Every structure is written in structure tokens, then in C-alpha cells.
Amino acid sequence: MKSNQQHTHMPSGKESESPVSDSDLSCIRGCFPSLKKVVYLDAARKAPLSSEAAHAMSAYIEQALNCRDTKSLHMQQTKYARDVLAAYLNVDTNKLRFASSTSDAVVLALSSRGDSARGRIGVIEGSHPSVLAVVRQIAGLSEVVEIRVPEKAMESDHFEKQLAGVSVLCAPRISSNGKQYDVSYLASVLAGSGIALILDEAQSAGIYELAETHCPTAHCFTLQKGFLCPPGIGAVCFSKAWDTEQGSICEFGDRNQHVLSALPVSIRILDSISRTKLHAHIRWLSQRFTALVKPPNLLLHKGMHAPHIHLLDLPGRVWQNYFFSQGIIVGEYGGILRVSFGCYTSENDLLLFADRLDRGIRDGLPTH
């Protein structure tokens, strides 16, 4: 789909088409009014707001203001949203809880472990600072140990030694810089040890399937990225092996009921195409982006890397401001530029980014 912006005509040079048809992508993009004004390449932070979500939130607020029994309305909406999300994720509704953010979802997961979370809690290096902060708050500074996942199988013994005395391990499936962790490996090590796994799925849920594990696992995520919702709602999905009756199962999301009302309509947008095509579209975008970025050494790919998040070796804030002046919204991570995709991203978005990148380099913007 072509944006209303003036795009520079460039040969695409593509050898394959996106698995999502132009008509399907046009329908998805049509749900987001802001995409007519800007190119949005910051999916790792949040998604643009759909007109359907905005309407659902306004309707809920109006209903709540004129409702005699607001508590009952809250409960009905929470149940409906939970049922819709559980069906989309293909999980048991009773194993799904809402929170206010990914961090609060981690708090909820830790609380549900009861006394077993009072011992040492392991946190994988690369975990989001907000997750690390809430873990320290619950466990106490001296009871949290940061653990490095081995890059090579020959180092697995060292990894297992780091887990000594750990009762719960907190790990990101995909970190904010795009690094992917081998969840199947983590789960296989934990399966026979009695250690529970709390997975930060913030960068993967809604874009990829929830990871299957063979140990008690809590999948924690926000709904503002892959699930196309405004900020303010997170969720935790417990595996069948996780005892949700143990400890507190109180939900944290009650103050964000209007945001929760956007979830069902957002899932309908995602459901408009198959998830298989959605995953393939993200991979295809990554391949196109890699081919378009010049010079190619600007791309920073290290180890296992998620296809929807790319880091460029450019001063983040300077280039972020430059792209914003060009109508392109990108991110910044650790002082360098971050570009990330969503289901609404088109090839034209990438072509315009590549053109403006080339122009910025030719105009003398700093590259170091």
C-alpha cells in the first residue's frame, strides 16, 4: 500500500513478494490513521493506535460514566477480554491474568510462586531494567543473581552451575536489542531441576507464538506492542504445570479498564490474516531491510537475532531526530538507532527509510 507521503521512486530489486497480499496489508494499514501521516518503524516500543481501538475505548468510558453498576461492567469486560485473548493464544482461560505492564506481570508471576520465590531468583543478562527492578524489589538485592546464557553448548555446565540454589529464573525471550534466547534450551535445563521459568515475552507475544516449555512457565507480556493496544495493560499466561492457586492471583489491571476494551478489536485486526502469513511477512520485511540498508556494515547483528528488530551503528538520538523531521518514527537503544517492524509495516516504509538514510549520510550526518 502506498502512503499519502511523497515517496521517492526507487527500484525495489526484490526477488520475492511479501506473503501478505497488497489488499490484506492495505486493509490492516487502513485501521491506523497515523500511518497516513508518518512512517512508523518503532514497533519494539509500542504500536500505532487503530481507529477501532480508539472508538472502543471512548464507547467504554461513555458506558462506564452512565452505568449504575460500574464494578459489574468491569468484571464483564475483563471476562470478555480474557476469553478473546485466551482463544487467540490457544490457552486455558483460567491460566491467563491481566496486569498493568510486563513488569507487573512479572510481579504477579513471582507472587504466585509463594514461598518458593523467597530464595535466590536468577535473572538472565539482557533482561529489561524495569523487570530487573521489580525482581530486586520483591526478592531483595542479595537474593538476585544475574546469569549469563552460554553462547556455545560446551559452556552448558557453567550455566547449570550458575543455577545452584535458584528457585525461579527470569529471562527475556527477545531482548530490547533484538537478541533471541533459546527458550527450548533454557526449559530443558530447568525441567528436571524444579526451577520455574518466568519469560518476558514483551518483544514476541502477538508477533510470534508463545514458546512451548517443559517446566513450569509464566509468559509475561505487554499488549501495547504486538497486540496493537495502547499502553496500560499487560498479561501473564501460566503453563499447565504452573499452580496459579498458590499465593496471590490478584490482578493489577483494574485501573486500565478503558485500555482493556481495545483488546478484542485489536485481536480482530490481527486475526484478519493468518499468523503463519504474519510471521512470514515479518521475516520478509527483515530480508528486504537488510538488502536495502547501505552501507551494509551499519547493521549490527550478533548471535541469534529477532527479524523484527534491527540496530544500526549510528548515533541514536541525532538520527532519530533527523528521521522524525522526515516523517519517519524510529527508536533508539543504548545510544544507537533501532528500527523495528509490525504487521502494518509495508515495503514502501522500508524504501523511504533507505532513501532518507542515504540522503542523511550524503548530507554529512554523523555516522560514529
Short mmCIF file of C-alpha atoms in Angstrom, two decimals, residues 3-342:
data_model
loop_
_atom_site.label_atom_id
_atom_site.label_comp_id
_atom_site.label_asym_id
_atom_site.label_seq_id
_atom_site.Cartn_x
_atom_site.Cartn_y
_atom_site.Cartn_z
CA SER A 3 1.41 6.05 1.86
CA ASN A 4 0.00 9.53 1.35
CA GLN A 5 3.55 10.81 1.78
CA GLN A 6 5.70 11.70 -1.20
CA HIS A 7 7.85 8.61 -1.64
CA THR A 8 10.95 8.77 -3.76
CA HIS A 9 10.64 6.26 -6.61
CA MET A 10 13.31 3.63 -6.16
CA PRO A 11 13.71 0.23 -7.82
CA SER A 12 12.87 -2.41 -5.24
CA GLY A 13 15.06 -5.10 -6.72
CA LYS A 14 13.00 -7.66 -4.88
CA GLU A 15 13.08 -11.28 -5.96
CA SER A 16 10.00 -12.33 -3.99
CA GLU A 17 6.70 -10.90 -2.84
CA SER A 18 5.51 -10.49 0.72
CA PRO A 19 3.32 -13.45 1.79
CA VAL A 20 0.69 -10.89 2.82
CA SER A 21 -1.24 -9.65 -0.22
CA ASP A 22 -1.39 -5.96 -1.07
CA SER A 23 -5.13 -5.93 -0.40
CA ASP A 24 -4.76 -7.57 3.03
CA LEU A 25 -1.95 -5.20 4.01
CA SER A 26 -3.99 -2.24 2.75
CA CYS A 27 -6.90 -3.29 4.98
CA ILE A 28 -4.63 -3.59 8.02
CA ARG A 29 -2.93 -0.26 7.38
CA GLY A 30 -6.30 1.38 6.87
CA CYS A 31 -7.08 0.70 10.54
CA PHE A 32 -4.31 3.08 11.64
CA PRO A 33 -4.95 6.74 10.72
CA SER A 34 -1.46 7.82 11.78
CA LEU A 35 0.11 5.72 9.03
CA LYS A 36 -1.30 8.21 6.51
CA LYS A 37 0.90 10.88 8.09
CA VAL A 38 4.05 9.08 9.24
CA VAL A 39 6.15 6.01 8.57
CA TYR A 40 6.16 4.05 11.83
CA LEU A 41 9.23 1.87 12.44
CA ASP A 42 9.26 1.70 16.24
CA ALA A 43 7.23 -1.45 16.95
CA ALA A 44 9.66 -2.53 19.69
CA ARG A 45 8.36 0.39 21.79
CA LYS A 46 4.64 0.40 21.01
CA ALA A 47 2.13 0.16 18.17
CA PRO A 48 0.21 2.96 16.49
CA LEU A 49 -3.38 3.38 17.65
CA SER A 50 -6.11 1.98 15.45
CA SER A 51 -9.35 3.87 14.92
CA GLU A 52 -11.21 0.77 16.14
CA ALA A 53 -9.30 0.78 19.44
CA ALA A 54 -9.91 4.50 19.94
CA HIS A 55 -13.63 4.04 19.30
CA ALA A 56 -13.85 1.04 21.67
CA MET A 57 -12.18 2.98 24.49
CA SER A 58 -14.41 6.02 24.00
CA ALA A 59 -17.52 3.83 23.97
CA TYR A 60 -16.45 2.06 27.15
CA ILE A 61 -15.77 5.32 29.00
CA GLU A 62 -19.17 6.64 27.96
CA GLN A 63 -20.83 3.42 29.09
CA ALA A 64 -18.99 3.40 32.41
CA LEU A 65 -19.98 7.01 33.15
CA ASN A 66 -23.64 6.19 32.61
CA CYS A 67 -23.68 2.75 34.21
CA ARG A 68 -25.32 2.12 37.57
CA ASP A 69 -23.08 -0.87 38.38
CA THR A 70 -19.57 0.01 37.19
CA LYS A 71 -17.97 -2.90 39.03
CA SER A 72 -20.18 -5.39 37.21
CA LEU A 73 -19.32 -3.71 33.91
CA HIS A 74 -15.59 -4.02 34.74
CA MET A 75 -15.97 -7.72 35.52
CA GLN A 76 -17.92 -8.42 32.33
CA GLN A 77 -15.35 -6.63 30.21
CA THR A 78 -12.41 -8.37 31.87
CA LYS A 79 -14.00 -11.78 31.30
CA TYR A 80 -14.74 -10.98 27.67
CA ALA A 81 -11.22 -9.68 27.02
CA ARG A 82 -9.70 -12.70 28.78
CA ASP A 83 -11.80 -15.12 26.69
CA VAL A 84 -10.83 -13.38 23.43
CA LEU A 85 -7.12 -13.30 24.27
CA ALA A 86 -7.11 -16.92 25.50
CA ALA A 87 -8.78 -18.07 22.28
CA TYR A 88 -6.24 -16.16 20.19
CA LEU A 89 -3.32 -17.62 22.12
CA ASN A 90 -4.98 -21.06 22.26
CA VAL A 91 -4.51 -21.30 26.02
CA ASP A 92 -6.74 -22.11 29.01
CA THR A 93 -8.71 -19.03 30.05
CA ASN A 94 -8.17 -19.89 33.72
CA LYS A 95 -4.40 -19.66 33.24
CA LEU A 96 -4.49 -16.07 31.98
CA ARG A 97 -4.29 -12.99 34.21
CA PHE A 98 -4.17 -9.29 33.38
CA ALA A 99 -1.66 -6.81 34.80
CA SER A 100 -0.75 -3.17 34.16
CA SER A 101 2.50 -3.88 32.30
CA THR A 102 5.10 -6.55 31.67
CA SER A 103 6.81 -5.61 34.95
CA ASP A 104 3.59 -6.02 36.93
CA ALA A 105 3.01 -9.34 35.15
CA VAL A 106 6.39 -10.49 36.47
CA VAL A 107 5.37 -9.35 39.97
CA LEU A 108 2.16 -11.36 39.64
CA ALA A 109 4.06 -14.42 38.45
CA LEU A 110 6.58 -14.19 41.30
CA SER A 111 3.79 -13.69 43.83
CA SER A 112 2.05 -16.81 42.60
CA ARG A 113 5.12 -18.90 43.48
CA GLY A 114 4.55 -18.22 47.17
CA ASP A 115 7.41 -19.24 49.46
CA SER A 116 9.36 -20.83 46.60
CA ALA A 117 10.15 -17.33 45.31
CA ARG A 118 11.71 -16.30 48.60
CA GLY A 119 15.03 -17.94 47.75
CA ARG A 120 17.53 -16.88 45.11
CA ILE A 121 15.97 -15.58 41.91
CA GLY A 122 18.01 -15.82 38.73
CA VAL A 123 17.79 -13.08 36.10
CA ILE A 124 19.25 -13.61 32.64
CA GLU A 125 21.65 -10.91 31.45
CA GLY A 126 19.85 -8.66 28.97
CA SER A 127 16.60 -8.55 30.92
CA HIS A 128 14.78 -5.21 30.74
CA PRO A 129 15.81 -2.82 33.55
CA SER A 130 12.20 -2.46 34.74
CA VAL A 131 11.89 -6.24 35.11
CA LEU A 132 15.18 -6.40 36.99
CA ALA A 133 13.99 -3.59 39.27
CA VAL A 134 10.77 -5.34 40.30
CA VAL A 135 12.61 -8.62 40.87
CA ARG A 136 15.05 -6.87 43.19
CA GLN A 137 12.16 -5.17 44.96
CA ILE A 138 10.46 -8.47 45.69
CA ALA A 139 13.46 -10.66 46.41
CA GLY A 140 15.91 -8.24 47.95
CA LEU A 141 19.23 -7.20 46.48
CA SER A 142 21.29 -10.03 47.99
CA GLU A 143 18.95 -12.75 46.68
CA VAL A 144 19.08 -11.87 42.98
CA VAL A 145 21.80 -13.37 40.79
CA GLU A 146 22.42 -12.31 37.17
CA ILE A 147 23.10 -15.29 34.95
CA ARG A 148 24.75 -15.45 31.53
CA VAL A 149 23.34 -17.85 28.96
CA PRO A 150 26.16 -19.73 27.21
CA GLU A 151 26.83 -18.94 23.56
CA LYS A 152 28.18 -22.45 22.97
CA ALA A 153 26.89 -25.85 24.08
CA MET A 154 30.29 -26.67 25.59
CA GLU A 155 29.64 -23.99 28.23
CA SER A 156 26.36 -25.53 29.39
CA ASP A 157 27.93 -27.00 32.53
CA HIS A 158 28.86 -23.49 33.67
CA PHE A 159 25.29 -22.34 33.04
CA GLU A 160 23.87 -25.13 35.18
CA LYS A 161 26.31 -24.30 37.99
CA GLN A 162 25.04 -20.70 37.99
CA LEU A 163 21.56 -22.04 38.76
CA ALA A 164 22.61 -23.56 42.09
CA GLY A 165 20.12 -22.53 44.77
CA VAL A 166 17.90 -20.67 42.29
CA SER A 167 14.14 -21.27 42.67
CA VAL A 168 12.87 -19.07 39.83
CA LEU A 169 14.62 -17.93 36.65
CA CYS A 170 13.52 -14.71 34.88
CA ALA A 171 14.52 -14.45 31.23
CA PRO A 172 13.63 -12.43 28.12
CA ARG A 173 12.69 -14.42 25.05
CA ILE A 174 13.84 -11.48 22.93
CA SER A 175 15.75 -8.58 24.46
CA SER A 176 15.23 -4.93 23.54
CA ASN A 177 18.27 -5.05 21.25
CA GLY A 178 16.78 -7.95 19.28
CA LYS A 179 18.83 -10.79 20.75
CA GLN A 180 16.90 -14.05 20.84
CA TYR A 181 17.36 -16.61 23.59
CA ASP A 182 16.95 -20.34 23.06
CA VAL A 183 13.87 -20.95 25.21
CA SER A 184 13.82 -24.67 24.46
CA TYR A 185 17.37 -24.96 25.80
CA LEU A 186 16.55 -22.97 28.95
CA ALA A 187 13.42 -25.04 29.58
CA SER A 188 15.24 -28.34 29.06
CA VAL A 189 17.86 -27.40 31.67
CA LEU A 190 15.18 -26.31 34.14
CA ALA A 191 12.80 -29.22 33.51
CA GLY A 192 14.48 -31.65 35.85
CA SER A 193 15.61 -29.13 38.45
CA GLY A 194 12.32 -27.90 39.89
CA ILE A 195 13.14 -24.32 38.83
CA ALA A 196 10.24 -22.28 37.45
CA LEU A 197 10.73 -20.05 34.39
CA ILE A 198 9.31 -16.52 34.07
CA LEU A 199 9.58 -15.45 30.43
CA ASP A 200 9.47 -11.81 29.38
CA GLU A 201 7.63 -12.15 26.06
CA ALA A 202 7.15 -8.39 25.56
CA GLN A 203 9.00 -8.33 22.23
CA SER A 204 7.50 -11.56 20.91
CA ALA A 205 3.88 -12.01 22.06
CA GLY A 206 1.40 -11.01 19.39
CA ILE A 207 4.06 -11.42 16.71
CA TYR A 208 5.22 -14.96 17.45
CA GLU A 209 3.61 -17.94 19.13
CA LEU A 210 4.14 -18.37 22.86
CA ALA A 211 7.13 -20.62 23.38
CA GLU A 212 6.42 -24.22 24.42
CA THR A 213 8.29 -25.32 27.52
CA HIS A 214 8.75 -28.43 29.64
CA CYS A 215 8.98 -26.70 33.00
CA PRO A 216 6.53 -24.53 34.99
CA THR A 217 6.46 -21.30 32.95
CA ALA A 218 4.79 -17.90 33.20
CA HIS A 219 4.72 -15.92 29.95
CA CYS A 220 4.65 -12.19 30.78
CA PHE A 221 4.00 -9.51 28.20
CA THR A 222 2.51 -6.14 27.39
CA LEU A 223 -0.38 -5.61 25.00
CA GLN A 224 0.98 -2.33 23.59
CA LYS A 225 3.37 -3.81 21.03
CA GLY A 226 2.41 -6.90 19.05
CA PHE A 227 -1.19 -6.82 20.27
CA LEU A 228 -1.73 -3.27 18.93
CA CYS A 229 -3.15 -1.89 22.20
CA PRO A 230 -2.40 1.43 23.92
CA PRO A 231 -0.04 1.32 26.94
CA GLY A 232 -1.56 0.33 30.24
CA ILE A 233 -2.32 -3.40 30.08
CA GLY A 234 -0.06 -6.42 30.39
CA ALA A 235 -0.81 -10.10 30.86
CA VAL A 236 0.66 -13.27 32.27
CA CYS A 237 -0.14 -16.67 30.82
CA PHE A 238 0.68 -19.63 33.08
CA SER A 239 1.60 -23.03 31.69
CA LYS A 240 -0.39 -26.09 32.74
CA ALA A 241 2.41 -27.07 35.11
CA TRP A 242 2.10 -23.77 37.00
CA ASP A 243 -0.09 -23.77 40.11
CA THR A 244 -1.99 -20.48 39.90
CA GLU A 245 -3.78 -21.20 43.17
CA GLN A 246 -0.54 -20.91 45.11
CA GLY A 247 -0.04 -17.46 46.59
CA SER A 248 -1.69 -14.31 45.29
CA ILE A 249 -3.55 -14.28 41.97
CA CYS A 250 -4.83 -10.72 42.32
CA GLU A 251 -4.89 -8.83 39.05
CA PHE A 252 -3.27 -5.42 38.71
CA GLY A 253 -5.08 -4.04 35.67
CA ASP A 254 -8.34 -2.73 37.09
CA ARG A 255 -7.40 0.94 36.74
CA ASN A 256 -6.89 0.50 32.99
CA GLN A 257 -10.31 -0.85 32.05
CA HIS A 258 -10.74 1.57 29.16
CA VAL A 259 -7.49 0.29 27.63
CA LEU A 260 -8.59 -3.32 28.10
CA SER A 261 -11.67 -2.56 26.00
CA ALA A 262 -9.35 -2.07 22.99
CA LEU A 263 -8.02 -5.64 23.14
CA PRO A 264 -10.86 -7.54 21.39
CA VAL A 265 -10.96 -5.17 18.41
CA SER A 266 -7.16 -5.21 18.16
CA ILE A 267 -7.15 -9.00 18.04
CA ARG A 268 -9.73 -8.88 15.24
CA ILE A 269 -7.21 -6.85 13.22
CA LEU A 270 -4.51 -9.45 13.86
CA ASP A 271 -6.93 -12.24 13.03
CA SER A 272 -7.72 -10.73 9.63
CA ILE A 273 -4.75 -12.68 8.23
CA SER A 274 -3.27 -15.98 9.34
CA ARG A 275 -0.47 -15.93 11.88
CA THR A 276 1.62 -18.05 9.53
CA LYS A 277 1.44 -15.26 6.95
CA LEU A 278 2.06 -12.64 9.62
CA HIS A 279 5.25 -14.36 10.80
CA ALA A 280 6.40 -14.80 7.20
CA HIS A 281 5.67 -11.12 6.47
CA ILE A 282 7.92 -10.05 9.35
CA ARG A 283 10.73 -12.32 8.12
CA TRP A 284 10.33 -11.00 4.58
CA LEU A 285 10.49 -7.39 5.81
CA SER A 286 13.70 -8.21 7.64
CA GLN A 287 15.27 -9.61 4.48
CA ARG A 288 14.21 -6.58 2.46
CA PHE A 289 15.51 -4.20 5.11
CA THR A 290 18.87 -5.97 5.25
CA ALA A 291 19.17 -5.72 1.47
CA LEU A 292 18.20 -2.03 1.38
CA VAL A 293 20.48 -0.63 4.11
CA LYS A 294 23.66 0.86 2.61
CA PRO A 295 26.41 0.56 3.57
CA PRO A 296 25.57 -2.91 4.93
CA ASN A 297 28.13 -2.66 7.74
CA LEU A 298 25.77 -0.25 9.51
CA LEU A 299 23.65 -3.24 10.56
CA LEU A 300 24.60 -4.77 13.88
CA HIS A 301 23.61 -8.44 14.03
CA LYS A 302 25.15 -10.56 16.76
CA GLY A 303 24.24 -14.16 17.50
CA MET A 304 20.60 -15.21 17.34
CA HIS A 305 18.66 -12.16 16.24
CA ALA A 306 14.92 -11.48 16.04
CA PRO A 307 13.91 -10.49 12.49
CA HIS A 308 11.66 -7.61 13.55
CA ILE A 309 14.32 -5.61 15.47
CA HIS A 310 17.42 -4.13 13.84
CA LEU A 311 20.18 -2.00 15.33
CA LEU A 312 22.18 0.39 13.16
CA ASP A 313 25.62 1.68 14.08
CA LEU A 314 24.53 5.32 14.03
CA PRO A 315 24.26 7.90 16.85
CA GLY A 316 20.73 7.15 18.01
CA ARG A 317 19.37 10.49 19.14
CA VAL A 318 20.80 12.51 16.23
CA TRP A 319 19.44 10.14 13.61
CA GLN A 320 16.16 9.63 15.46
CA ASN A 321 15.56 13.39 15.33
CA TYR A 322 16.59 13.51 11.67
CA PHE A 323 14.19 10.74 10.67
CA PHE A 324 11.41 12.37 12.68
CA SER A 325 11.92 15.53 10.62
CA GLN A 326 11.42 13.33 7.56
CA GLY A 327 8.15 11.87 8.87
CA ILE A 328 9.70 8.58 9.95
CA ILE A 329 9.44 7.38 13.55
CA VAL A 330 12.28 5.08 14.65
CA GLY A 331 13.67 4.07 18.02
CA GLU A 332 16.89 4.38 19.94
CA TYR A 333 18.58 1.78 22.14
CA GLY A 334 21.81 2.11 24.07
CA GLY A 335 22.79 5.25 22.17
CA ILE A 336 22.33 3.73 18.70
CA LEU A 337 19.48 3.66 16.19
CA ARG A 338 16.81 0.92 16.41
CA VAL A 339 14.36 0.06 13.65
CA SER A 340 11.52 -2.39 14.35
CA PHE A 341 8.59 -3.71 12.33
CA GLY A 342 4.94 -4.61 12.94
#
